[in-house]
Short mmCIF file of C-alpha atoms and ligand atoms in Angstrom, two decimals:
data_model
loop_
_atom_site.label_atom_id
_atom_site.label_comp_id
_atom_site.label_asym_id
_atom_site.label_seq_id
_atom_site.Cartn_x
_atom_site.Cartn_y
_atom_site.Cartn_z
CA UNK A 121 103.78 71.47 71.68
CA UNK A 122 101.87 68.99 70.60
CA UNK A 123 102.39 65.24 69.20
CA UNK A 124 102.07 65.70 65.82
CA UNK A 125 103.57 62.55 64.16
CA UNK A 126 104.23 58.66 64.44
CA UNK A 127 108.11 59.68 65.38
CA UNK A 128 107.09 61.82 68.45
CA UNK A 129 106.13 59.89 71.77
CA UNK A 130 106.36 60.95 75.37
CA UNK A 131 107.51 58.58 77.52
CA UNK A 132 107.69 57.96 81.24
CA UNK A 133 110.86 56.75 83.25
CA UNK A 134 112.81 53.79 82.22
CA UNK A 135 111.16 53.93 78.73
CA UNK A 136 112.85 51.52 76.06
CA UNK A 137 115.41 52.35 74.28
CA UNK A 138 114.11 53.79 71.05
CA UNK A 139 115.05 51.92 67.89
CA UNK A 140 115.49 54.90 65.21
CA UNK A 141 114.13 54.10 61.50
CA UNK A 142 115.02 56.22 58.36
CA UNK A 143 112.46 57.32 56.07
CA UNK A 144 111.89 54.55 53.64
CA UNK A 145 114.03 52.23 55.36
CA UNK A 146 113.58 49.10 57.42
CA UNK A 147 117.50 48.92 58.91
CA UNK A 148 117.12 49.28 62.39
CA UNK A 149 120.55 50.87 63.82
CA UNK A 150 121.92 50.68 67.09
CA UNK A 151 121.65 52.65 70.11
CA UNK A 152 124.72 53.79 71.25
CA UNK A 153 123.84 54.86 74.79
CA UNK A 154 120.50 53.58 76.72
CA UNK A 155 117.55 55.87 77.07
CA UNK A 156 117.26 57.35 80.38
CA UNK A 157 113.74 58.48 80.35
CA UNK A 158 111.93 61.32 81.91
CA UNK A 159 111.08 62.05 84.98
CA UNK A 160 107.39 61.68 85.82
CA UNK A 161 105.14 64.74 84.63
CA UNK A 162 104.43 67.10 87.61
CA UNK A 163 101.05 68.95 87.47
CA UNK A 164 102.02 73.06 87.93
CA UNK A 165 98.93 74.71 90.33
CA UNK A 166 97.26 75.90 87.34
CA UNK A 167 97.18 72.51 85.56
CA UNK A 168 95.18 71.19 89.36
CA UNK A 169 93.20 74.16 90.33
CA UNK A 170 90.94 76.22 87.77
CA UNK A 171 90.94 78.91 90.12
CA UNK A 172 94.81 79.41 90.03
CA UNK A 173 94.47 78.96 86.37
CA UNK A 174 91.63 81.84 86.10
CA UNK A 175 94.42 83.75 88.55
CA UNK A 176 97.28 83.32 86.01
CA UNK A 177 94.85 84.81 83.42
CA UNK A 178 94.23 87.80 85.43
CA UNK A 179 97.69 88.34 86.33
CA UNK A 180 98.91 87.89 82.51
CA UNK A 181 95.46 90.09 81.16
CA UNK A 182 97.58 92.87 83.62
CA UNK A 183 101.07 92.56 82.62
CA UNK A 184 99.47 93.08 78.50
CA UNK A 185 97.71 95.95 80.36
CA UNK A 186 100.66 97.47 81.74
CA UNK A 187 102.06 97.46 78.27
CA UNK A 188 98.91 98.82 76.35
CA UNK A 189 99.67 101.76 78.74
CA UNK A 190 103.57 102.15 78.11
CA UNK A 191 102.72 102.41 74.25
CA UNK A 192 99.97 105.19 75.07
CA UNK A 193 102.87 106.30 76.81
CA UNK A 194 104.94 107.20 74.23
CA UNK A 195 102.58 108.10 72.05
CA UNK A 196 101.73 110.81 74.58
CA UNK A 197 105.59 111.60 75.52
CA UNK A 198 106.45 111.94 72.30
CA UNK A 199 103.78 114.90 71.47
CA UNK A 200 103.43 116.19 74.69
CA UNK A 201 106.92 116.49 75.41
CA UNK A 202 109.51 116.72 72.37
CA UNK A 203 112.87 117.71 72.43
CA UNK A 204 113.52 121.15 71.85
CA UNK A 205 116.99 120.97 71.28
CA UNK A 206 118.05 121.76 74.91
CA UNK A 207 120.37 119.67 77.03
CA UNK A 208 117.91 119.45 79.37
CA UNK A 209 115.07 118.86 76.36
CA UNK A 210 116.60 116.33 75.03
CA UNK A 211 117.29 114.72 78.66
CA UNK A 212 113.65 114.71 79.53
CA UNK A 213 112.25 113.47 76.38
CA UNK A 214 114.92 110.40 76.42
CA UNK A 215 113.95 109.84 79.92
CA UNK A 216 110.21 109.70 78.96
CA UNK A 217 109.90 107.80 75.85
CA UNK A 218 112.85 105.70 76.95
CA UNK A 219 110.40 104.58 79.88
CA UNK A 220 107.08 104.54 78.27
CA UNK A 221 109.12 101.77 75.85
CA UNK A 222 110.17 99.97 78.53
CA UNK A 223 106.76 99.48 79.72
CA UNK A 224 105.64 99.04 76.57
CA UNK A 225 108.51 96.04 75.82
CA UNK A 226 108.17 94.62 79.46
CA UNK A 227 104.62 94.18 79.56
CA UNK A 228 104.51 92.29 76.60
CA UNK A 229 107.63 89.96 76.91
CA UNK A 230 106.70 89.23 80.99
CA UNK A 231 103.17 88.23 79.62
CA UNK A 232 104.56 85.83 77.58
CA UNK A 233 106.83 84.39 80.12
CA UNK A 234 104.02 84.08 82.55
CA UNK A 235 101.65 82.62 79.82
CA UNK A 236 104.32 80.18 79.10
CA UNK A 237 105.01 78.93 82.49
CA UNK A 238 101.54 78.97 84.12
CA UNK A 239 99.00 78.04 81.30
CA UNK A 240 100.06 77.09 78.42
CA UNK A 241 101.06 73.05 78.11
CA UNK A 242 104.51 72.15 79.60
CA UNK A 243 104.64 68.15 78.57
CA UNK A 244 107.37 67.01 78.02
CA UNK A 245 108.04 65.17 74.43
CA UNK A 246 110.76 63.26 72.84
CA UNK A 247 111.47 63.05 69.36
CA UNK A 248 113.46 60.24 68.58
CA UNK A 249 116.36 60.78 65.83
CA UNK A 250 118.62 58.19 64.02
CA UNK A 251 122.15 58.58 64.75
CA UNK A 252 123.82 61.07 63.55
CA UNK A 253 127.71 60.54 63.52
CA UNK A 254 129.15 59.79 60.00
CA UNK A 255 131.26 56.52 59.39
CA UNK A 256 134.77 56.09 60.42
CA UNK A 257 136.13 55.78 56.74
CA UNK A 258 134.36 59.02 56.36
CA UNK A 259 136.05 60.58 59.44
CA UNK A 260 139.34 59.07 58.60
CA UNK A 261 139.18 60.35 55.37
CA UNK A 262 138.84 63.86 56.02
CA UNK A 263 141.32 63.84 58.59
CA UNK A 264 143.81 62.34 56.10
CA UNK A 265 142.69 65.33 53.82
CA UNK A 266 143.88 67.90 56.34
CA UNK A 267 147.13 66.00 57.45
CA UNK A 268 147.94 66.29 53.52
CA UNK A 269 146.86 70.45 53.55
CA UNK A 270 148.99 70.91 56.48
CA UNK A 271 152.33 68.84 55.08
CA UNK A 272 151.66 70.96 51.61
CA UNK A 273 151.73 74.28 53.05
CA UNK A 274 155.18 72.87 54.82
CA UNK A 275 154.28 74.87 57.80
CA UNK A 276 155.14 71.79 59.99
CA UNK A 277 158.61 72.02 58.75
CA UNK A 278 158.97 76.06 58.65
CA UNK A 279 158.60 77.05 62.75
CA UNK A 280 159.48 80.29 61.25
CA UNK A 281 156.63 80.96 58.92
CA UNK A 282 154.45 79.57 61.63
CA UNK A 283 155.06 82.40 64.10
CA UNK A 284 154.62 84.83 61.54
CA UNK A 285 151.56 83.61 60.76
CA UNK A 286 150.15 83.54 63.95
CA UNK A 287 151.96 87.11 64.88
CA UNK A 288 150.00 88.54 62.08
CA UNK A 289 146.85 86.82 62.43
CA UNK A 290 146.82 88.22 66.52
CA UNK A 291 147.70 92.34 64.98
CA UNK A 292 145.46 92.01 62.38
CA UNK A 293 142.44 92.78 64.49
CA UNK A 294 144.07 96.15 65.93
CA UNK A 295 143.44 98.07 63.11
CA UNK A 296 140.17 97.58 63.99
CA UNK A 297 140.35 97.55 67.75
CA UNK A 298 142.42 100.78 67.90
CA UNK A 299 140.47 103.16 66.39
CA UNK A 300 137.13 102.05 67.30
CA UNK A 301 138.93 102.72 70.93
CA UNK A 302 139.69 105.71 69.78
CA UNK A 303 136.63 107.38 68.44
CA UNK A 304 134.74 105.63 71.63
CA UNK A 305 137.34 108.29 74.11
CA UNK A 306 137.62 111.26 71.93
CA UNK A 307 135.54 114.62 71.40
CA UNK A 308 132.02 113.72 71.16
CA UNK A 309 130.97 117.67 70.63
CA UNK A 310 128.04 117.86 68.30
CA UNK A 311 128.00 121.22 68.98
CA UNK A 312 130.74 121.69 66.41
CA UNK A 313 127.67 120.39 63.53
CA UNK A 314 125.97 123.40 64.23
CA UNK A 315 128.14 125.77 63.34
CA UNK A 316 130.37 125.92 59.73
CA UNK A 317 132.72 129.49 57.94
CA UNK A 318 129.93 130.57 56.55
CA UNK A 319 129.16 134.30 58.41
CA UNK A 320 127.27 137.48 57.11
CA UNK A 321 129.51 138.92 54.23
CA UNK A 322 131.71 136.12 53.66
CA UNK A 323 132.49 135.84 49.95
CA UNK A 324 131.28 132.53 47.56
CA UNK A 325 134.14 131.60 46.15
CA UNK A 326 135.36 128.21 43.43
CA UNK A 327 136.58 125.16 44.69
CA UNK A 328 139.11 124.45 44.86
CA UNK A 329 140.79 128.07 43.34
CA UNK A 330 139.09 130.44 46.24
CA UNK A 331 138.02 132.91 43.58
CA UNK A 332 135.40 134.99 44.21
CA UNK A 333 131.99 134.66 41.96
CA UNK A 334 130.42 137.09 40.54
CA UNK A 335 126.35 136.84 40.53
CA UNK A 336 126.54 137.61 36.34
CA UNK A 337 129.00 134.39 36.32
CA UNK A 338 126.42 131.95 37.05
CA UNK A 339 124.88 130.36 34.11
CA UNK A 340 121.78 129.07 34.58
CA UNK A 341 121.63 125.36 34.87
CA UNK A 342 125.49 124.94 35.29
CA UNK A 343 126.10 123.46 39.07
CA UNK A 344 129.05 125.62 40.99
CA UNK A 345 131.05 124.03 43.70
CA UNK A 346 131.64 126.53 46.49
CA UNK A 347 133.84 127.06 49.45
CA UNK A 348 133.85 130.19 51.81
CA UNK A 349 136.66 132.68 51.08
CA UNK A 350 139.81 132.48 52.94
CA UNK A 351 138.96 129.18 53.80
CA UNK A 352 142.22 128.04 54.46
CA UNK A 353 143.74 130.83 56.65
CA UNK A 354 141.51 128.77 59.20
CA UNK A 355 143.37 126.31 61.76
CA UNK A 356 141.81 122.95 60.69
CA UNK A 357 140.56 124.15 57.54
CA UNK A 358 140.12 120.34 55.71
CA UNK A 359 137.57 119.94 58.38
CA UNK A 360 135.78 123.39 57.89
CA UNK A 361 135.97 122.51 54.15
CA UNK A 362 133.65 119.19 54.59
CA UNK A 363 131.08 121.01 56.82
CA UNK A 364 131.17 124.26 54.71
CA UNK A 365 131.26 123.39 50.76
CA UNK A 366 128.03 124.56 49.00
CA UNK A 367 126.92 123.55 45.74
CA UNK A 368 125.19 126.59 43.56
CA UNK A 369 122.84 127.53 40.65
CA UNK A 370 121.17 129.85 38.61
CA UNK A 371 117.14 128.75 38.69
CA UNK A 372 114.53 130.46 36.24
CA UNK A 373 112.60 132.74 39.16
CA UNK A 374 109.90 131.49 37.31
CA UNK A 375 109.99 127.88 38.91
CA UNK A 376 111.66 128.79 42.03
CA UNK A 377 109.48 128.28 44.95
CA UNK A 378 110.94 130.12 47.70
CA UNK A 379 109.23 129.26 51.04
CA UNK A 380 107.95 132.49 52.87
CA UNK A 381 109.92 132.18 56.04
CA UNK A 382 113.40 132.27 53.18
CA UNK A 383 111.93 134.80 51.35
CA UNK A 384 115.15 136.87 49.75
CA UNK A 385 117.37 133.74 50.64
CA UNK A 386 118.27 133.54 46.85
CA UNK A 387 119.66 136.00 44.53
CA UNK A 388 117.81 136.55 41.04
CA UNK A 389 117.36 132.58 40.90
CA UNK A 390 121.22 131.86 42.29
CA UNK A 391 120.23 129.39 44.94
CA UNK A 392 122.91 128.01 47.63
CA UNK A 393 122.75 124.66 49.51
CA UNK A 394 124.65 122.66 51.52
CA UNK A 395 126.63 119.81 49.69
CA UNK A 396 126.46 117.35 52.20
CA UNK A 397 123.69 114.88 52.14
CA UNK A 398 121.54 114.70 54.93
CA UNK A 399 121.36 110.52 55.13
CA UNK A 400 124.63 110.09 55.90
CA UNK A 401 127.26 112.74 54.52
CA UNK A 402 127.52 111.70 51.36
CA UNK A 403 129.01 114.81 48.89
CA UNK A 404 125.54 115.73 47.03
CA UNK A 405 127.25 116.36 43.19
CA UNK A 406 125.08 114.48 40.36
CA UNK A 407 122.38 117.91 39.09
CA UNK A 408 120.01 117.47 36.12
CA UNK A 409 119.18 120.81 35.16
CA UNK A 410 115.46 120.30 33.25
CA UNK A 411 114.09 118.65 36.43
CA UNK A 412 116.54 120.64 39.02
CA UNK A 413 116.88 117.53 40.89
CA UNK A 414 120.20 117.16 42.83
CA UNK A 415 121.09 112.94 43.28
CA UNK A 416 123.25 111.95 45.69
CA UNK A 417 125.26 108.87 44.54
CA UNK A 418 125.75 107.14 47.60
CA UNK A 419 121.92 105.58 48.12
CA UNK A 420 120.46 107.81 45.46
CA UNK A 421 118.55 110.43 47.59
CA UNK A 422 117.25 113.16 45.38
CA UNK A 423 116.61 117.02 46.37
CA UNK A 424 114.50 119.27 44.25
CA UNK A 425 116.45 122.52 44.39
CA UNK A 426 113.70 124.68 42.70
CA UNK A 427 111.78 123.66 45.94
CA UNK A 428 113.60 124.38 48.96
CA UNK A 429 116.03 121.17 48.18
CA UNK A 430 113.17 119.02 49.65
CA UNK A 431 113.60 115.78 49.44
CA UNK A 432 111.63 113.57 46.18
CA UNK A 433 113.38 109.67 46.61
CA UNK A 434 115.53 107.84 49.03
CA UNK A 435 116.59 107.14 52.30
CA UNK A 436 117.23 110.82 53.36
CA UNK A 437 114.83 112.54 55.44
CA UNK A 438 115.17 116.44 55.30
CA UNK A 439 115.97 118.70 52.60
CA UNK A 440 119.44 120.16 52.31
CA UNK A 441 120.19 123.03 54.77
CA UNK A 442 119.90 126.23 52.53
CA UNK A 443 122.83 128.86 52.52
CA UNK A 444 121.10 132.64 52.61
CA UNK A 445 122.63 134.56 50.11
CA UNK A 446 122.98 138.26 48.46
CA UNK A 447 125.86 139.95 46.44
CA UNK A 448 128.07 142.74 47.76
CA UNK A 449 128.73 146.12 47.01
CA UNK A 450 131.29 145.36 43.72
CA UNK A 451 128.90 142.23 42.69
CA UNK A 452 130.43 139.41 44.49
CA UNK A 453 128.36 136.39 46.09
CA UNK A 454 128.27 136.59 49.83
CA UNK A 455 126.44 134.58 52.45
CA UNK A 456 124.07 136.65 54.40
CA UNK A 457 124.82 133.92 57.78
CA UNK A 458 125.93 131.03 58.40
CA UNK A 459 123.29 127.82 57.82
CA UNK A 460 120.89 128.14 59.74
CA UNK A 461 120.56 124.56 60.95
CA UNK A 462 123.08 121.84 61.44
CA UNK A 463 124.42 120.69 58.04
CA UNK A 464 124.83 117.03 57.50
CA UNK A 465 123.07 113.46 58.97
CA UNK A 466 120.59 114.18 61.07
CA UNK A 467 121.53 113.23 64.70
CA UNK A 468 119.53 112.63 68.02
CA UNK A 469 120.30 116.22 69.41
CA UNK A 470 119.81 118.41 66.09
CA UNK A 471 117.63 121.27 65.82
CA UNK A 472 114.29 120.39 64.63
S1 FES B 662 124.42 109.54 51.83
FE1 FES B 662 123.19 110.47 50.36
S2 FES B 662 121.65 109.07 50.00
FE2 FES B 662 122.83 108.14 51.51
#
């Protein structure tokens, strides 16, 4: 720091007591305790000797160096050594990058620290402040103000509505508390993302009705909401449901772009994806047929379904997981496998 105005003054031991002035004023007010001073200023080694100081430059110069390396680091952990999806993948790339940061963070805050306590200034400096306390008719006044809220709400009187009010006031934050708990010791299986009903043969059918679709049923540019057949002979079938429902349409071939690792993914322009936005979970539902964009209302993430559901706008950051499909022998829509990626957010140990 430096001194920087008439108001700031550094002072040795048993300094005066410092008369305070408001701006614009010539009222001096009273102190209300006497100013103790500082202590004396003690030179650090640096401040003495320009050789420790030249030291504490070196020493800093390293710590920044040790974190020029940690950020080279991770740069180089990162490509050198990505996750692959593994346990033990996704273990060792953690472990790297998660200590290339730390370098990387260390280097630079320790540097600072040292800078701080070795070179840069350390005088001490008062700044000297009028008193701040407001007036006793203020105080008394707003004390006066509460008395009179408290003797309103009668709760002085009512012992009765007091407890209750303190009862519910200590639950309230359980509902909260409990199943944060909760989720923090339950199943924490991502494994269960990767796989959904979908499986080779497994019929399209309506939601919510479970009727099979026909391939000549699907209009172009009408949207179809999709759920795999017999979806609810399964056990927990309301959680199948949000990982499996599909949204469909009928696309001129013309402007479908099929990429050539999903070449025959699609069935004379019927396309299949995944309803579930990949930002955060959001059902994808809101299609405009001329520019076959698919919006997803939650933070307006947009998919381009005539090109491999990429994504155009927002906050998500990989298209929707395509389902492969074909029709069967009497016409019907089937899937020809399951997704082949995890549906949904994208999470730290997904597929890449
Ligand atoms: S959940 Fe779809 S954009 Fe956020």
């Amino acid at each position: 720091m430096t001194e920087h105005s008439s108001e700031l003054s550094t002072p040795g031991a048993g300094a005066a007591p410092v008369a305070a002035r408001p701006a614009g004023s010539e009222v001096t007010l009273p102190e209300r305790f006497e100013n103790p001073g500082l202590a004396p200023h003690r030179d650090r080694v640096a401040d003495r000797d320009p050789a420790a100081a030249r030291g504490a430059a070196r020493r800093i110069a390293l710590l920044f160096g040790v974190s020029m390396l940690g950020s080279i680091g991770f740069v180089v952990a990162y490509v050198a050594a990505p996750s692959d999806g593994t346990v033990t993948g996704v273990r060792n790339s953690t472990l790297y990058l998660g200590i290339a940061l730390f370098l990387a963070m260390f280097g630079i805050g320790a540097a600072a620290v040292q800078w701080a306590r070795t070179l840069m200034s350390d005088r001490e400096i008062v700044e000297a402040r009028h008193p701040q306390r407001t007036s006793d008719a203020d105080r008394a006044a707003a004390i006066e103000v509460l008395r009179q809220g408290a003797a309103d709400s009668a709760i002085g009187r009512r012992g009765v509505l007091k407890g209750a009010l303190l009862s519910a006031l200590a639950l309230a934050p359980l509902t909260v508390a409990v199943p944060l708990v909760g989720e923090v010791g339950g199943t924490w299986n991502v494994n269960a993302f990767r796989h959904t009903l979908w499986k080779k043969g497994t019929r399209l059918t309506l939601d919510p009705s479970g009727r099979p679709i026909k391939a000549e049923d699907v209009v172009e540019g009408s949207i179809v909401h999709v759920i795999p057949d017999k979806l609810r002979d399964s056990e927990h079938w309301i959680e199948e449901k949000a990982k499996a429902v599909v949204l469909m349409t009928r696309i001129d071939p013309a402007v479908l772009k099929e990429a050539p690792d999903r070449a025959g993914w699609s069935y004379e322009g019927i396309v299949a994806y995944s309803k579930i936005c990949t930002h955060v979970g959001c059902p994808v539902a809101l299609y405009e047929a001329q520019t076959h964009h698919l919006l997803c209302p939650c933070h307006q993430s947009t998919f381009d379904i005539a090109d491999g559901a990429k994504v155009v706008f927002g906050p998500a950051n990989r298209a929707l997981p395509q389902l492969p499909i074909t029709v069967d022998d009497e016409g019907y829509l089937v899937a020809q496998s399951d997704f082949t990626e995890p549906i949904g957010p994208s999470y730290w140990e997904r597929l890449k």
